[in-house]
Short mmCIF file of C-alpha atoms in Angstrom, two decimals:
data_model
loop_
_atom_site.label_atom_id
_atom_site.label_comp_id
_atom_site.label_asym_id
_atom_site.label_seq_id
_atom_site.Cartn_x
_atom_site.Cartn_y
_atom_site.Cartn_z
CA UNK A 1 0.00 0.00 0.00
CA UNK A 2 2.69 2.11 0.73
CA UNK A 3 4.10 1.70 -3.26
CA UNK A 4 3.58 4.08 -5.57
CA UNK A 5 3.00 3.62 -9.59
CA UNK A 6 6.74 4.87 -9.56
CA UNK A 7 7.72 2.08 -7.17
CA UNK A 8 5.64 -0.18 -8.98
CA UNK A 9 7.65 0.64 -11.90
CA UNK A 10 11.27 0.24 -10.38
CA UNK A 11 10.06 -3.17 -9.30
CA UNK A 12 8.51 -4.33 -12.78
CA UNK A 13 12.01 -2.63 -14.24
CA UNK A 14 13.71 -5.01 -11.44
CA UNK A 15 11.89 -8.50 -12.36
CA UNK A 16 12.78 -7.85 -15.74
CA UNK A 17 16.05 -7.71 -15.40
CA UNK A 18 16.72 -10.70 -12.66
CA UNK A 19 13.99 -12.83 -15.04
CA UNK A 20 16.16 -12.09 -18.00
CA UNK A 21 18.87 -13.09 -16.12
CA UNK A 22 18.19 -16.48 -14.33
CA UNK A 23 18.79 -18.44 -16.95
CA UNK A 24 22.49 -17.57 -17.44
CA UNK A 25 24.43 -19.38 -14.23
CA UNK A 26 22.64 -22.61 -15.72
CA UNK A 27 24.64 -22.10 -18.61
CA UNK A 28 28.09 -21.91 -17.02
CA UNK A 29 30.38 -25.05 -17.98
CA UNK A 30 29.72 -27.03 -14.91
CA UNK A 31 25.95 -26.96 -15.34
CA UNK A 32 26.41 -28.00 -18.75
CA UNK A 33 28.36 -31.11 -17.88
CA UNK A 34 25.09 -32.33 -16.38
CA UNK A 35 21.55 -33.30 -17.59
CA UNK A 36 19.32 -31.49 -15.40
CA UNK A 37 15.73 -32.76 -15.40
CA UNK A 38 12.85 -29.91 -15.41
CA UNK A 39 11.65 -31.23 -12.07
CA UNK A 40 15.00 -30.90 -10.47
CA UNK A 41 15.28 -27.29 -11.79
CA UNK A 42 11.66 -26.15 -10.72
CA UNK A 43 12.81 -27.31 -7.48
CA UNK A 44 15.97 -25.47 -6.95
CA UNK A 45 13.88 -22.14 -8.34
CA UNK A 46 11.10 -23.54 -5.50
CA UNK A 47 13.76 -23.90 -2.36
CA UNK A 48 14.97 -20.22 -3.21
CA UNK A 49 11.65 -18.99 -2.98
CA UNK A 50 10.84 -20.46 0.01
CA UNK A 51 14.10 -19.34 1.61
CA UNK A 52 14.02 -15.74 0.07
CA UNK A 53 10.75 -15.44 1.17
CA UNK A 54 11.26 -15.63 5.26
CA UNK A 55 15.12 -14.18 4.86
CA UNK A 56 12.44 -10.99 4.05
CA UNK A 57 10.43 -12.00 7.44
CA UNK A 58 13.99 -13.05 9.77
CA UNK A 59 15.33 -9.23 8.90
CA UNK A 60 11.80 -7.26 9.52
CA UNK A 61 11.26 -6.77 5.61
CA UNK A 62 7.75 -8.19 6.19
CA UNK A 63 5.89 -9.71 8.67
CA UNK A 64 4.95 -13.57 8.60
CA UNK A 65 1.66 -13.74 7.16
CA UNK A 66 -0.21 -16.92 5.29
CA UNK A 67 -3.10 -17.04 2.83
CA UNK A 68 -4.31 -20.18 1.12
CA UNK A 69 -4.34 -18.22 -1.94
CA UNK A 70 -0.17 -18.78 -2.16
CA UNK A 71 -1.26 -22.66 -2.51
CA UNK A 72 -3.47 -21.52 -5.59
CA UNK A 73 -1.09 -19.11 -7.40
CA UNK A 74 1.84 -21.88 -7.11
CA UNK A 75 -0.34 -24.70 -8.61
CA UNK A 76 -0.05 -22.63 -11.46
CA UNK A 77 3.52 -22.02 -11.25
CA UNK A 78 4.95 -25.38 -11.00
CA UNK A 79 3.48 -26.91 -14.09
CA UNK A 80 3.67 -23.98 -15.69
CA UNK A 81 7.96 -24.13 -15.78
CA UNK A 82 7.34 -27.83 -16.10
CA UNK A 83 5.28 -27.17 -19.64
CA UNK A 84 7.86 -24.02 -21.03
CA UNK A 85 10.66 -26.43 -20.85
CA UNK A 86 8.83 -29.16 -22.77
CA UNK A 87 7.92 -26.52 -24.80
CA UNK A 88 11.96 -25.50 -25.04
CA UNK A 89 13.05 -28.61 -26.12
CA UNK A 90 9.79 -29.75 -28.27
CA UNK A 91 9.40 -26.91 -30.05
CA UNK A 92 12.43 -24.49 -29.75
CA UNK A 93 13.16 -21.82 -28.04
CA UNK A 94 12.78 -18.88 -29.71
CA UNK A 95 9.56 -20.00 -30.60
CA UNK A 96 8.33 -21.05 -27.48
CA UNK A 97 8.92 -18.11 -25.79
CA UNK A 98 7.65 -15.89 -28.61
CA UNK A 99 4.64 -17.57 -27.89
CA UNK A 100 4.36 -17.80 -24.25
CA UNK A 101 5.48 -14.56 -23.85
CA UNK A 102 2.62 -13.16 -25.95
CA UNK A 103 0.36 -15.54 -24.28
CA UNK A 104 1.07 -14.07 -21.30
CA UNK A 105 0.35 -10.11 -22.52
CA UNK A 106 -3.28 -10.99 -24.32
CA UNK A 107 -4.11 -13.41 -21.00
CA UNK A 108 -3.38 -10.64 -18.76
CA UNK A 109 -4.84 -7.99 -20.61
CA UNK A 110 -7.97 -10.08 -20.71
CA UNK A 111 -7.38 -10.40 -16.76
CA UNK A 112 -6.75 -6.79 -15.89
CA UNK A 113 -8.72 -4.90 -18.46
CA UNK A 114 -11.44 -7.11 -19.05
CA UNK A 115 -12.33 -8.94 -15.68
CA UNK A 116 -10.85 -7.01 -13.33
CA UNK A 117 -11.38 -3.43 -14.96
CA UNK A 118 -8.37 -1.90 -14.26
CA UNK A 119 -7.99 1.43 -14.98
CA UNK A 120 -6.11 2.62 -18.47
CA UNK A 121 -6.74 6.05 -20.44
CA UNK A 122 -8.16 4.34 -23.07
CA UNK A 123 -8.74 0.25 -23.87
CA UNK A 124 -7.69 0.86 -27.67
CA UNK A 125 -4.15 2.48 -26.64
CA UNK A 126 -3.52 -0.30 -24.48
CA UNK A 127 -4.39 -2.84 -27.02
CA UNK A 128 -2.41 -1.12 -29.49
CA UNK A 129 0.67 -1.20 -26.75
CA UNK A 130 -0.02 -4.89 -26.06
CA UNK A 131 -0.05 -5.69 -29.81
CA UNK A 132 3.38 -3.57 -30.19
CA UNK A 133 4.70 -5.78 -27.16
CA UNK A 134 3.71 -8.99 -29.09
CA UNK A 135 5.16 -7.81 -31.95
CA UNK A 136 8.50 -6.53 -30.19
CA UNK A 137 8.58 -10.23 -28.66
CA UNK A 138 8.50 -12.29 -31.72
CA UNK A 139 11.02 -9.89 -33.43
CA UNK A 140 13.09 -10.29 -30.69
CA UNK A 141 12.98 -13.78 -29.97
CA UNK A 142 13.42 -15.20 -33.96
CA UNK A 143 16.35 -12.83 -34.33
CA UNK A 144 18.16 -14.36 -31.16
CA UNK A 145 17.64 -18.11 -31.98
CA UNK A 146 20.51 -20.17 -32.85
CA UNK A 147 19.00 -21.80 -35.15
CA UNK A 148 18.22 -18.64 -37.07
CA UNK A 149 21.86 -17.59 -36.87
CA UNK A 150 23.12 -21.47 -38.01
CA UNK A 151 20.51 -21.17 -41.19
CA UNK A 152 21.53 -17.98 -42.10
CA UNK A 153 25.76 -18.31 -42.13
CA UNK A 154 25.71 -22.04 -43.88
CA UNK A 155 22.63 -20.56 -46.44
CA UNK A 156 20.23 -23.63 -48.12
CA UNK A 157 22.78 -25.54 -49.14
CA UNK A 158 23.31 -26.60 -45.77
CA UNK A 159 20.14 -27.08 -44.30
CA UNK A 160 20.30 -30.89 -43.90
CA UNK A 161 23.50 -30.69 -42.00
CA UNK A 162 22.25 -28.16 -39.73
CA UNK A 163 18.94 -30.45 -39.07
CA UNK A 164 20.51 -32.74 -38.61
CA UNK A 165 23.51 -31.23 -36.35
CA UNK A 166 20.62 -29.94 -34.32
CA UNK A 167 18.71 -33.75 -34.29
CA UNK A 168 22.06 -34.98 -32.35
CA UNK A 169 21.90 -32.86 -29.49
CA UNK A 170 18.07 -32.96 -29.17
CA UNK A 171 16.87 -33.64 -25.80
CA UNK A 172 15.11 -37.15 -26.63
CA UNK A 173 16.44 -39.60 -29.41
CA UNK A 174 15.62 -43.38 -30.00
CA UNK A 175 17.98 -45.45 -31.05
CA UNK A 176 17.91 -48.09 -33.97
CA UNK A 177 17.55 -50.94 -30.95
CA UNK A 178 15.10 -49.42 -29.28
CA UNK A 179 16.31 -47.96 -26.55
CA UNK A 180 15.45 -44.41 -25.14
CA UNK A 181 18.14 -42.15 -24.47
CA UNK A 182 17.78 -40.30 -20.94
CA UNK A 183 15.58 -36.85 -22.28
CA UNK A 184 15.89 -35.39 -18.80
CA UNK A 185 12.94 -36.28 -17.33
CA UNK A 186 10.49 -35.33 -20.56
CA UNK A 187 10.27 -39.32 -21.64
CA UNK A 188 8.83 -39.34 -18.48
CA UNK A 189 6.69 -37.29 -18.83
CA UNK A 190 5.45 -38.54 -22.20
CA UNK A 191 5.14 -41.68 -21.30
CA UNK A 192 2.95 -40.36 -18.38
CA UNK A 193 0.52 -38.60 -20.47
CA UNK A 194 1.12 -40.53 -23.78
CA UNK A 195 -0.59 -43.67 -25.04
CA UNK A 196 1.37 -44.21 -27.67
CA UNK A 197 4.77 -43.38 -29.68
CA UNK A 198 4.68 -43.26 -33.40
CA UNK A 199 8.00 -45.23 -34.44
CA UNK A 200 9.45 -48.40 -35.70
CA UNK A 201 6.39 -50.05 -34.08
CA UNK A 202 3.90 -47.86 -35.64
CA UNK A 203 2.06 -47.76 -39.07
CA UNK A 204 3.41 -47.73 -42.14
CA UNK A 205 2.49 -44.24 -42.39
CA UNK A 206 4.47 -43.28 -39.40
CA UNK A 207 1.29 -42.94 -36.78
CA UNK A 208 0.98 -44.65 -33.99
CA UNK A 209 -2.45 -46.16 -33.04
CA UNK A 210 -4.26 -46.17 -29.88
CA UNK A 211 -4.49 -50.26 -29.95
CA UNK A 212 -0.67 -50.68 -30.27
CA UNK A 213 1.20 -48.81 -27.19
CA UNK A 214 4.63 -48.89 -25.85
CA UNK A 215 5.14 -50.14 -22.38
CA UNK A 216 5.93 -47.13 -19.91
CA UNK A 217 7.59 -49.85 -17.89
CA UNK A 218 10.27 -50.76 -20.50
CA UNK A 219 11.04 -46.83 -21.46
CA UNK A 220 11.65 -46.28 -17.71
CA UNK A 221 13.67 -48.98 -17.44
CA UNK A 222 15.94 -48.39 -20.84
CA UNK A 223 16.52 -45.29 -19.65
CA UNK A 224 20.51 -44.49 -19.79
CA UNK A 225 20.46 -42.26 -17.57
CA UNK A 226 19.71 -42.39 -13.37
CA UNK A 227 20.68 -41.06 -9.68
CA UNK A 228 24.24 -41.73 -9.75
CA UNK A 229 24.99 -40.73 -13.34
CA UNK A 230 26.93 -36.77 -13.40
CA UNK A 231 28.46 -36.36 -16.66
CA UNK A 232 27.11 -37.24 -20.12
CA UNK A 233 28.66 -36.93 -23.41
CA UNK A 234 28.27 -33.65 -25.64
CA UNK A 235 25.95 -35.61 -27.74
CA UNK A 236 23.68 -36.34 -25.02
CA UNK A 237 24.41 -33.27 -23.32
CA UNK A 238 21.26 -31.49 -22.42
CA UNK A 239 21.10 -27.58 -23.10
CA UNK A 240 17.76 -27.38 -24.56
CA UNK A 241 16.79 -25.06 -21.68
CA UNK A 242 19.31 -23.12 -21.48
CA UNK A 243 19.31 -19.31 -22.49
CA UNK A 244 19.53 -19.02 -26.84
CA UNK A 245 20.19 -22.82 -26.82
CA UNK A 246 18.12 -24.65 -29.51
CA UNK A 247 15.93 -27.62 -29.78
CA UNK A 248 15.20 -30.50 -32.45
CA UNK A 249 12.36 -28.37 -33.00
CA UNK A 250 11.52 -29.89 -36.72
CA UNK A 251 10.83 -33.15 -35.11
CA UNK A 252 7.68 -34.82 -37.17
CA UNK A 253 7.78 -37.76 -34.52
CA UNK A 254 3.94 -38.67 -33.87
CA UNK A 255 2.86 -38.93 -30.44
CA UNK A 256 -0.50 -40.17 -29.43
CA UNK A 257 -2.72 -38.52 -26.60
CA UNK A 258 -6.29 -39.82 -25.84
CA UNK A 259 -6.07 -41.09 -29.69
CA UNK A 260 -5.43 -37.80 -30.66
CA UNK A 261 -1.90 -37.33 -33.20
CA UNK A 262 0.01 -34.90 -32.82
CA UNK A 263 3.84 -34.23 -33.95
CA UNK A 264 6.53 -33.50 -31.27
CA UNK A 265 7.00 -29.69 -32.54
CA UNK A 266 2.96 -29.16 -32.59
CA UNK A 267 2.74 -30.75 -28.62
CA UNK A 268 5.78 -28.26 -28.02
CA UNK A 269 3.36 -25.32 -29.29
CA UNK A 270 0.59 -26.34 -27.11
CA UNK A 271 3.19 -26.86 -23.97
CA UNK A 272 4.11 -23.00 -24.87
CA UNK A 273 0.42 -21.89 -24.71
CA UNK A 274 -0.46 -23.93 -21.68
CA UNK A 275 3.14 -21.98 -19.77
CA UNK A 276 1.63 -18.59 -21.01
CA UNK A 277 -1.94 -19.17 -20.04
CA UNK A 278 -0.89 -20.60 -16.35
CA UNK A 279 1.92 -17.82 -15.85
CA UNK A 280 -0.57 -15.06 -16.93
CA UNK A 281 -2.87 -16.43 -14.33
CA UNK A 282 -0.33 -16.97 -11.12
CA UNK A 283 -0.69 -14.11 -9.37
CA UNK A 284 -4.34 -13.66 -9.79
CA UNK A 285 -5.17 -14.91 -6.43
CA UNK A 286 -3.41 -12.21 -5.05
CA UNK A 287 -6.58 -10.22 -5.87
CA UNK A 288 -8.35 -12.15 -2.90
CA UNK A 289 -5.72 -12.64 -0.45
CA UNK A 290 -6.13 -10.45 2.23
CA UNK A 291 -4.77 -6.58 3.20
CA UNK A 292 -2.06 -8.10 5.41
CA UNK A 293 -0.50 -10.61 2.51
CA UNK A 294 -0.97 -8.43 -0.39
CA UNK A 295 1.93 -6.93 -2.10
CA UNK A 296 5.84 -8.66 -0.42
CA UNK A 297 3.86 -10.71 2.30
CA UNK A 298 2.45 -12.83 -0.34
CA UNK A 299 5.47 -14.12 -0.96
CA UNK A 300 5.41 -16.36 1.98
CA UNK A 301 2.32 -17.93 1.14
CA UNK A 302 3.27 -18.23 -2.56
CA UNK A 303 6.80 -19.87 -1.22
CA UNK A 304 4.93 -22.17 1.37
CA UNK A 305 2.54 -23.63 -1.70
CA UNK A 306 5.07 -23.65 -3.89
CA UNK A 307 7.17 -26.18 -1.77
CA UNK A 308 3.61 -27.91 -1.33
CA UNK A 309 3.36 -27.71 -5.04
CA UNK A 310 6.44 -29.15 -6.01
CA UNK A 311 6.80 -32.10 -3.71
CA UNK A 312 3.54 -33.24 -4.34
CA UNK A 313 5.09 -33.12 -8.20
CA UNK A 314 7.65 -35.28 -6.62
CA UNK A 315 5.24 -37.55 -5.03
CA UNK A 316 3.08 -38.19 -8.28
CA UNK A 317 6.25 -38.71 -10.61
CA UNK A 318 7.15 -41.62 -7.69
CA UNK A 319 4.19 -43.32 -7.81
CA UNK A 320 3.85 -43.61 -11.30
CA UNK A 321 7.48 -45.05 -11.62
CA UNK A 322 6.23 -47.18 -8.95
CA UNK A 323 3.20 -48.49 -10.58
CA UNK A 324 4.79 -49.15 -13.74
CA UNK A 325 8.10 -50.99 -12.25
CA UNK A 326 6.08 -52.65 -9.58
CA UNK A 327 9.13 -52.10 -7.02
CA UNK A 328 9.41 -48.89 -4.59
CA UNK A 329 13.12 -49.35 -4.61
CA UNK A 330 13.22 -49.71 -8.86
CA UNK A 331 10.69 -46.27 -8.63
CA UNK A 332 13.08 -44.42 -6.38
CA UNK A 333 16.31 -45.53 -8.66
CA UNK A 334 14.31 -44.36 -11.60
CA UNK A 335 13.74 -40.65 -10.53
CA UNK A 336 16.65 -38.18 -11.64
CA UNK A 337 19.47 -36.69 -9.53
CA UNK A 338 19.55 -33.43 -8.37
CA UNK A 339 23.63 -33.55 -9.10
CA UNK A 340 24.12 -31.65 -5.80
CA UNK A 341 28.51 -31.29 -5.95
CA UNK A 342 27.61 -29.98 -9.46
CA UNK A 343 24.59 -27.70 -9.79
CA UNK A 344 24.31 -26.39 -5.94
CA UNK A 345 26.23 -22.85 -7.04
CA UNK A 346 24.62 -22.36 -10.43
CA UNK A 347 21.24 -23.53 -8.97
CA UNK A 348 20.73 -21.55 -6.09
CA UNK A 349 22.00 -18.87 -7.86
CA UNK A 350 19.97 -19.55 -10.68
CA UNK A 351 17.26 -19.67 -7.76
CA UNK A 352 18.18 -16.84 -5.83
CA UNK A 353 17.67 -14.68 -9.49
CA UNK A 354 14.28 -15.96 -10.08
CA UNK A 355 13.55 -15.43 -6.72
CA UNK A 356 14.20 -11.86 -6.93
CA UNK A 357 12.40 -11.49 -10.22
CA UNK A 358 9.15 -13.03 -8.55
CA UNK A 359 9.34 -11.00 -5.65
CA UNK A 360 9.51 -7.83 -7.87
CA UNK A 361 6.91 -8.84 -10.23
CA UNK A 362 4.46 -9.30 -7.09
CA UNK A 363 5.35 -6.02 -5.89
CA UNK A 364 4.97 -4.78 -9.64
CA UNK A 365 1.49 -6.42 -10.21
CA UNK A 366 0.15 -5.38 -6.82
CA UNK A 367 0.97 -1.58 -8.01
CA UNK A 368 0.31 -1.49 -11.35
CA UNK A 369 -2.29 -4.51 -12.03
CA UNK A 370 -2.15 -7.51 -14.19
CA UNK A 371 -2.19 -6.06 -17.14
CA UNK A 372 0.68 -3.56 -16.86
CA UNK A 373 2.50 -5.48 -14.09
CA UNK A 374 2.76 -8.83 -16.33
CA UNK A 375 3.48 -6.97 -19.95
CA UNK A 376 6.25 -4.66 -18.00
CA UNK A 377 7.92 -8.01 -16.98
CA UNK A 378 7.99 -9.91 -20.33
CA UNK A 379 11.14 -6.88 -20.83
CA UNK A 380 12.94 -10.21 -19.47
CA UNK A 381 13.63 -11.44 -23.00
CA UNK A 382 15.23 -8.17 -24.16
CA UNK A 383 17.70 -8.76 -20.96
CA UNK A 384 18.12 -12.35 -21.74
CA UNK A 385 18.96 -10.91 -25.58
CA UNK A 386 21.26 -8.84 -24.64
CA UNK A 387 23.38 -11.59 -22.82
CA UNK A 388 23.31 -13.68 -25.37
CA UNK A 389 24.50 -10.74 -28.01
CA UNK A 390 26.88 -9.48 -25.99
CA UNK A 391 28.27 -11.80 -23.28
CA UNK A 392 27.72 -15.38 -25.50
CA UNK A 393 28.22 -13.64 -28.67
CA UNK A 394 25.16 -15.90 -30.01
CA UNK A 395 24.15 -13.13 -32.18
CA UNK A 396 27.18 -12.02 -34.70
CA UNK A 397 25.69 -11.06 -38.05
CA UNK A 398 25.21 -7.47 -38.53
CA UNK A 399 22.19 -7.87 -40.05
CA UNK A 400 20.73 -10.27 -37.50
CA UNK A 401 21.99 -7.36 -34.56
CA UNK A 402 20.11 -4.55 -36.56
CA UNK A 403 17.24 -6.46 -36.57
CA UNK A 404 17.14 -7.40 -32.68
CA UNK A 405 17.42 -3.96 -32.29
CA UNK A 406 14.43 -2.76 -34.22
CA UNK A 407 12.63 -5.66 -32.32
CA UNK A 408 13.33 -4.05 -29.45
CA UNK A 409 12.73 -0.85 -30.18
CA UNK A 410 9.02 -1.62 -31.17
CA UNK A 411 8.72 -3.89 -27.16
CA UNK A 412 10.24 -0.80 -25.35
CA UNK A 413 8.09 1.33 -27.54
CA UNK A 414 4.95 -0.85 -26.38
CA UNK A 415 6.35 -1.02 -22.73
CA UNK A 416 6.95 3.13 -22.68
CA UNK A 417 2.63 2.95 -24.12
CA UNK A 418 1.88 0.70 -21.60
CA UNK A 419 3.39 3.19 -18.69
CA UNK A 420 1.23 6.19 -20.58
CA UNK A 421 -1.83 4.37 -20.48
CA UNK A 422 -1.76 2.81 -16.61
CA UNK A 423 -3.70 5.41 -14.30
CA UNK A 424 -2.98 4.75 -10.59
#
């Protein structure tokens, strides 16, 4: 209450950068020595929150406070990472977060301006700044994949190379014999929610059929990967999630859900829509929590449920190894390792970044609503950009440079609208 639209802005200014940010200590050559499964990274980004969250409370930052509504808004947040880095490695990155990202700005417009009529000068000029956000966002984001720069410097010629350069690092490949190479936890999750695998044991035609399913049992098992296992080899390494890294995104490997086909790349898309739609949505409940957890107090409760969240995550992943291996011990073996001497630096920091960002954005959204709050913060991918430009050197054609810039200057011209039209 005591944070005013400037404050509000600092903060949204803040999550930007530390969500923009995040990503990069995951990238630093230790991390990439290891293959860290999604669940094992939401849950380093979930133990910093927590901690974060009463560091505030042990130094008289905020007083402990608890609303059921934290439980709520991290039920959203934990599948929602889960589904962006499915997306990531299904679908790409540059696309996926194109189109979460823009998810994300039409969800919350819909949120602030539409449900919870927040006020703007006028609905069309922040429409037309949301639209110059979304447009900003895909500029920025096909201009700043890899795959983008690896097409353009070996030209058409080279195009099966590349594919097939990018097929060998992809996060999930099955060998001639069968057997499934670890994925980092997404076979898992496929074969969770899958009935059935398009392959050497489907149709002619490629597609699987809902009659002729692989066993989950056997794809857990196969697995190369497990809890004592620390380095892999470059081709296996996974990166897929990491900052600019890309994805076997051109996949056309049919998987089967509820007899519905689907390739890997279109799942990816729909992973990328369900992340937007859930992230947009997260800090909704913060509308009902009450006056004493509003605003940096909610981040206890949203810490608390996201622990809740995540080990319950835990729990389900357990059982379901367990009821396909028919052996607690083989369903405990098959879950990944956290790779503790390895990943407890880059992870925490990694967590302690996110943490920040998260903490700012709730600050941000409390001031300045949904709407504004959530399409300040998506200014995350021009920080991300600029790492990758200018610390990674990712981005090295002139051409390519010039037009991340104009990208960004139509997003920062959408984010400067956005500040016009919010009224306090």
């Amino acid at each position: 209450s005591e944070c005013g639209e400037t404050c509000g802005l600092i903060a949204a200014f803040v999550s930007a950068l530390a969500f923009g940010s995040y990503g990069v200590p995951m990238k630093c050559e230790a991390s990439t020595r290891v293959d860290v499964d999604p669940l094992v990274f939401q849950s380093y980004k979930t133990f910093m929150v927590f901690a974060t969250s009463w560091l505030l409370a042990a130094f008289g930052v905020i007083k402990p406070s608890f609303t059921p509504w934290g439980i709520v808004s991290a039920a959203f947040w934990v599948p929602a990472g889960t589904a962006g880095i499915y997306a990531v490695r299904r679908a790409g990155l540059a696309v996926s977060v194109g189109l979460w990202s823009s998810v994300i700005v039409i969800v919350s417009f819909i949120w602030g301006i539409v449900i919870f009529r927040e006020r703007v000068r006028t609905v069309s000029g922040a429409a037309g700044a949301a639209i110059l956000v979304c447009i900003g966002i895909w500029g920025v984001s096909f201009y700043s994949s890899p795959g983008h720069q690896r097409s353009h410097a070996a030209g058409p010629d080279s195009m099966g190379d590349s594919n097939g350069e990018r097929e060998g690092i992809s996060a999930t490949r099955v060998r001639d014999s069968g057997e499934i190479v670890d994925d980092g936890g997404i076979g898992d999750i496929e074969t969770a929610l899958l009935d059935d695998i398009g392959g050497e044991g489907a149709g002619s035609d490629g597609y699987g059929s809902c009659e002729a399913s692989q066993d989950p049992a056997e794809s857990i098992s196969d697995r190369s990967g497990g809890l004592g296992e620390d380095e892999l080899s470059e081709s296996e390494m996974d990166v897929d999630h990491l900052p600019h890294s890309s994805a076997s995104s051109t996949s056309e490997r049919v998987l089967t859900f509820l007899c519905f086909k689907a390739t890997q790349y279109h799942l990816g898309l729909a992973m990328a829509m369900l992340n937007g739609l859930l992230a947009a949505t997260i800090m909704v409940p913060l509308h009902w929590a009450g006056p004493n957890t509003r605003g940096l107090p909610y981040s206890i409760s949203f810490g608390i449920g996201a622990v809740i969240i995540t080990t319950l995550m835990w729990l389900l992943r357990f059982l379901h190894h367990a009821y396909h291996l028919r052996s607690w011990k083989d369903a405990f073996v098959a879950l990944p390792s956290f790779h503790i001497k390895v990943m407890w630096r880059p992870g925490c920091l990694s967590g302690l970044l996110f943490s920040i960002g998260n903490i700012s954005g709730i600050v941000s959204i409390t001031t300045l609503g949904d709407f504004t709050g959530y399409s300040l913060g998506q200014a995350s991918l021009l920080v991300s950009g600029l790492w990758g430009i200018f610390w990674y050197r990712e981005v090295t054609a002139a051409s390519d440079v010039a037009g991340w810039f104009a990208a960004a200057f139509f997003m920062l011209g959408g984010i400067l609208l956005l500040s016009y039209e919010h009224l306090q």
